Short mmCIF file of C-alpha atoms and ligand atoms in Angstrom, two decimals:
data_model
loop_
_atom_site.label_atom_id
_atom_site.label_comp_id
_atom_site.label_asym_id
_atom_site.label_seq_id
_atom_site.Cartn_x
_atom_site.Cartn_y
_atom_site.Cartn_z
CA UNK A 1 -2.56 -23.48 -2.52
CA UNK A 2 -5.07 -20.66 -2.63
CA UNK A 3 -7.34 -20.66 -5.65
CA UNK A 4 -6.90 -18.40 -8.65
CA UNK A 5 -9.91 -16.31 -7.70
CA UNK A 6 -7.94 -15.08 -4.67
CA UNK A 7 -5.09 -12.63 -5.07
CA UNK A 8 -2.45 -11.76 -2.47
CA UNK A 9 -1.89 -8.00 -2.77
CA UNK A 10 1.52 -7.12 -1.31
CA UNK A 11 1.64 -3.37 -0.69
CA UNK A 12 4.85 -1.31 -0.74
CA UNK A 13 7.37 -3.71 0.80
CA UNK A 14 10.14 -1.31 -0.19
CA UNK A 15 13.46 -0.28 1.36
CA UNK A 16 12.39 3.26 2.24
CA UNK A 17 9.57 1.92 4.44
CA UNK A 18 11.94 -0.31 6.41
CA UNK A 19 13.73 0.63 9.66
CA UNK A 20 16.55 2.98 8.64
CA UNK A 21 14.71 3.98 5.46
CA UNK A 22 13.54 7.45 4.46
CA UNK A 23 9.97 6.88 5.71
CA UNK A 24 10.47 4.03 8.13
CA UNK A 25 7.46 2.09 9.34
CA UNK A 26 8.27 0.77 12.83
CA UNK A 27 9.12 -2.95 12.59
CA UNK A 28 8.22 -2.84 8.90
CA UNK A 29 10.84 -5.49 8.14
CA UNK A 30 8.91 -8.01 10.25
CA UNK A 31 6.32 -8.40 7.49
CA UNK A 32 8.84 -9.87 5.06
CA UNK A 33 9.10 -13.45 6.42
CA UNK A 34 5.33 -13.53 7.04
CA UNK A 35 4.61 -12.46 3.46
CA UNK A 36 7.17 -14.91 2.09
CA UNK A 37 5.40 -17.79 3.85
CA UNK A 38 2.04 -16.58 2.53
CA UNK A 39 3.32 -16.00 -0.99
CA UNK A 40 4.36 -19.64 -1.29
CA UNK A 41 0.69 -20.58 -0.86
CA UNK A 42 -0.79 -18.19 -3.43
CA UNK A 43 -0.93 -18.86 -7.15
CA UNK A 44 -1.81 -15.25 -7.87
CA UNK A 45 0.18 -12.35 -6.40
CA UNK A 46 0.23 -8.64 -7.23
CA UNK A 47 2.89 -6.33 -5.77
CA UNK A 48 2.72 -2.56 -5.45
CA UNK A 49 5.56 -0.06 -5.44
CA UNK A 50 5.31 3.55 -4.31
CA UNK A 51 7.08 5.31 -7.20
CA UNK A 52 7.46 9.08 -7.00
CA UNK A 53 9.22 11.67 -9.15
CA UNK A 54 11.91 13.50 -7.12
CA UNK A 55 9.71 16.63 -6.88
CA UNK A 56 6.52 14.87 -5.85
CA UNK A 57 3.86 17.10 -4.26
CA UNK A 58 3.51 14.78 -1.23
CA UNK A 59 7.06 15.65 -0.15
CA UNK A 60 7.30 18.31 2.58
CA UNK A 61 10.44 19.58 0.86
CA UNK A 62 8.26 20.82 -2.03
CA UNK A 63 6.31 23.18 0.27
CA UNK A 64 8.19 26.14 1.73
CA UNK A 65 8.13 26.24 5.51
CA UNK A 66 6.41 22.86 5.86
CA UNK A 67 7.64 19.86 7.81
CA UNK A 68 7.11 16.15 7.28
CA UNK A 69 3.96 14.69 8.89
CA UNK A 70 2.07 18.01 8.75
CA UNK A 71 -1.15 18.08 6.71
CA UNK A 72 -1.88 20.61 4.00
CA UNK A 73 -4.72 21.25 1.58
CA UNK A 74 -3.85 20.28 -1.99
CA UNK A 75 -6.27 20.86 -4.89
CA UNK A 76 -7.75 17.34 -4.41
CA UNK A 77 -8.01 17.50 -0.60
CA UNK A 78 -6.03 17.05 2.59
CA UNK A 79 -2.59 15.57 2.14
CA UNK A 80 -0.10 14.44 4.77
CA UNK A 81 3.38 15.70 3.86
CA UNK A 82 6.09 13.05 3.92
CA UNK A 83 9.87 12.97 3.89
CA UNK A 84 11.28 12.39 0.41
CA UNK A 85 10.78 8.65 -0.20
CA UNK A 86 10.51 6.02 -2.91
CA UNK A 87 11.93 8.19 -5.66
CA UNK A 88 11.79 6.43 -9.02
CA UNK A 89 14.86 4.34 -9.74
CA UNK A 90 16.49 4.72 -6.32
CA UNK A 91 17.57 1.98 -3.92
CA UNK A 92 14.95 3.23 -1.47
CA UNK A 93 12.21 2.53 -4.01
CA UNK A 94 13.35 -1.05 -4.59
CA UNK A 95 11.43 -3.94 -3.11
CA UNK A 96 13.01 -5.36 0.05
CA UNK A 97 15.79 -7.70 -1.11
CA UNK A 98 14.49 -10.57 1.04
CA UNK A 99 10.95 -10.41 -0.31
CA UNK A 100 10.47 -13.69 -2.12
CA UNK A 101 7.52 -13.80 -4.49
CA UNK A 102 9.13 -14.63 -7.83
CA UNK A 103 5.81 -15.86 -9.24
CA UNK A 104 4.07 -12.48 -8.71
CA UNK A 105 2.46 -11.58 -12.03
CA UNK A 106 2.10 -7.81 -11.78
CA UNK A 107 3.81 -4.87 -10.11
CA UNK A 108 1.59 -1.80 -9.82
CA UNK A 109 3.59 1.40 -9.54
CA UNK A 110 1.69 4.28 -7.97
CA UNK A 111 2.22 7.92 -7.06
CA UNK A 112 4.07 8.69 -10.29
CA UNK A 113 1.94 11.73 -11.15
CA UNK A 114 3.82 14.69 -9.65
CA UNK A 115 0.67 16.52 -8.49
CA UNK A 116 -1.27 13.60 -6.97
CA UNK A 117 -0.38 11.06 -4.30
CA UNK A 118 -1.65 7.50 -4.43
CA UNK A 119 -1.83 5.51 -1.20
CA UNK A 120 -4.25 3.12 -2.84
CA UNK A 121 -3.29 0.45 -5.35
CA UNK A 122 -6.63 1.08 -7.07
CA UNK A 123 -7.30 4.84 -7.13
CA UNK A 124 -5.08 7.90 -6.90
CA UNK A 125 -5.65 10.37 -4.07
CA UNK A 126 -7.74 12.66 -6.29
CA UNK A 127 -10.26 9.77 -5.98
CA UNK A 128 -10.91 10.00 -9.74
CA UNK A 129 -7.90 8.45 -11.46
CA UNK A 130 -7.92 4.65 -11.46
CA UNK A 131 -4.64 2.72 -11.59
CA UNK A 132 -6.24 -0.01 -13.70
CA UNK A 133 -5.83 -2.70 -11.04
CA UNK A 134 -9.58 -3.30 -10.56
CA UNK A 135 -10.01 -4.02 -14.27
CA UNK A 136 -6.95 -6.26 -14.31
CA UNK A 137 -8.22 -8.31 -11.39
CA UNK A 138 -11.71 -8.62 -12.90
CA UNK A 139 -10.22 -9.79 -16.19
CA UNK A 140 -8.30 -12.44 -14.27
CA UNK A 141 -11.44 -13.70 -12.52
CA UNK A 142 -10.39 -12.53 -9.06
CA UNK A 143 -13.14 -12.36 -6.45
CA UNK A 144 -11.21 -11.99 -3.18
CA UNK A 145 -8.36 -9.53 -2.54
CA UNK A 146 -6.15 -10.42 0.45
CA UNK A 147 -3.95 -7.53 1.57
CA UNK A 148 -0.55 -7.46 3.27
CA UNK A 149 2.32 -4.99 3.52
CA UNK A 150 2.98 -1.38 4.53
CA UNK A 151 1.59 0.63 6.04
CA UNK A 152 -1.58 -0.77 7.58
CA UNK A 153 -3.13 2.64 8.20
CA UNK A 154 -2.27 4.26 4.87
CA UNK A 155 -1.53 2.31 1.70
CA UNK A 156 -2.91 -1.03 2.92
CA UNK A 157 -6.11 0.49 4.33
CA UNK A 158 -6.77 2.71 1.33
CA UNK A 159 -6.16 -0.21 -1.04
CA UNK A 160 -8.48 -2.48 0.94
CA UNK A 161 -11.24 0.15 1.05
CA UNK A 162 -10.98 0.76 -2.68
CA UNK A 163 -10.99 -2.97 -3.41
CA UNK A 164 -14.24 -3.18 -1.42
CA UNK A 165 -15.67 -0.20 -3.31
CA UNK A 166 -14.78 -1.95 -6.57
CA UNK A 167 -16.89 -4.94 -5.49
CA UNK A 168 -14.27 -7.43 -4.31
CA UNK A 169 -14.39 -9.47 -1.14
CA UNK A 170 -11.44 -8.13 0.89
CA UNK A 171 -9.32 -9.27 3.81
CA UNK A 172 -6.40 -7.62 5.60
CA UNK A 173 -3.86 -9.93 7.24
CA UNK A 174 -3.01 -8.10 10.45
CA UNK A 175 0.30 -9.82 11.23
CA UNK A 176 1.50 -9.33 7.64
CA UNK A 177 1.18 -5.53 8.00
CA UNK A 178 2.77 -2.83 10.13
CA UNK A 179 1.49 0.72 10.76
CA UNK A 180 2.83 4.26 10.86
CA UNK A 181 0.11 5.24 13.39
CA UNK A 182 0.04 9.02 13.06
CA UNK A 183 -2.62 10.72 15.28
CA UNK A 184 -4.59 7.49 15.93
CA UNK A 185 -4.57 6.66 12.23
CA UNK A 186 -4.28 2.93 12.91
CA UNK A 187 -7.40 2.71 15.06
CA UNK A 188 -9.32 4.93 12.63
CA UNK A 189 -8.22 2.73 9.75
CA UNK A 190 -9.44 -0.47 11.45
CA UNK A 191 -12.78 1.24 12.16
CA UNK A 192 -13.16 2.30 8.53
CA UNK A 193 -12.19 -1.16 7.30
CA UNK A 194 -14.71 -2.85 9.60
CA UNK A 195 -17.44 -0.42 8.56
CA UNK A 196 -16.75 -1.21 4.90
CA UNK A 197 -17.00 -4.96 5.47
CA UNK A 198 -13.29 -5.74 5.13
CA UNK A 199 -12.35 -8.89 7.03
CA UNK A 200 -9.52 -8.64 9.57
CA UNK A 201 -7.61 -11.88 9.66
CA UNK A 202 -4.22 -13.40 10.49
CA UNK A 203 -1.76 -15.43 8.46
CA UNK A 204 -2.37 -18.48 10.63
CA UNK A 205 -6.13 -18.28 10.05
CA UNK A 206 -5.82 -18.23 6.26
ZN1 ZN B 1 4.59 7.81 -1.15
#
């Protein structure tokens, strides 16, 4: 069992990010059994849930003439536009039914401000509004944040980078994540993670 100063951060393992979902991550469902095996070995688990209002500003449908996966400038910076996904209270926003981490202590919902996206579990996309997770983890004595989930190159990478910036030791478990990989975003994410001192590991090495 991993010690209490290590937390398994399970990012956005939700129906809409699964094959057939509104914003499907290729082979996203393959992370579920890997995460379930890991979860059994962690005393401390935090889950995240992308959790948008129906008119969220990251949805292409909110911008006339725009298509999903285009980028636009929003007041806080560049934003990729997405299909409508993970709307609050919908089946698509639910955690995958086979995810088994009943002892997880906290679910962080993110992206609930209409005007601001939040890939990161720690900081909204305006880069100024904290979610409160860093303070929670510090209060719990966590030193090491170990990341899994979807998608490697967006919500997992941003969460890992922000955990590093908040002073935690951070690892990303490669085989417990899957990527969207839009315009080389996966390779760029791994480069940014390496540059920030995030460890790239596998579930078998943990
Ligand atoms: Zn989202």
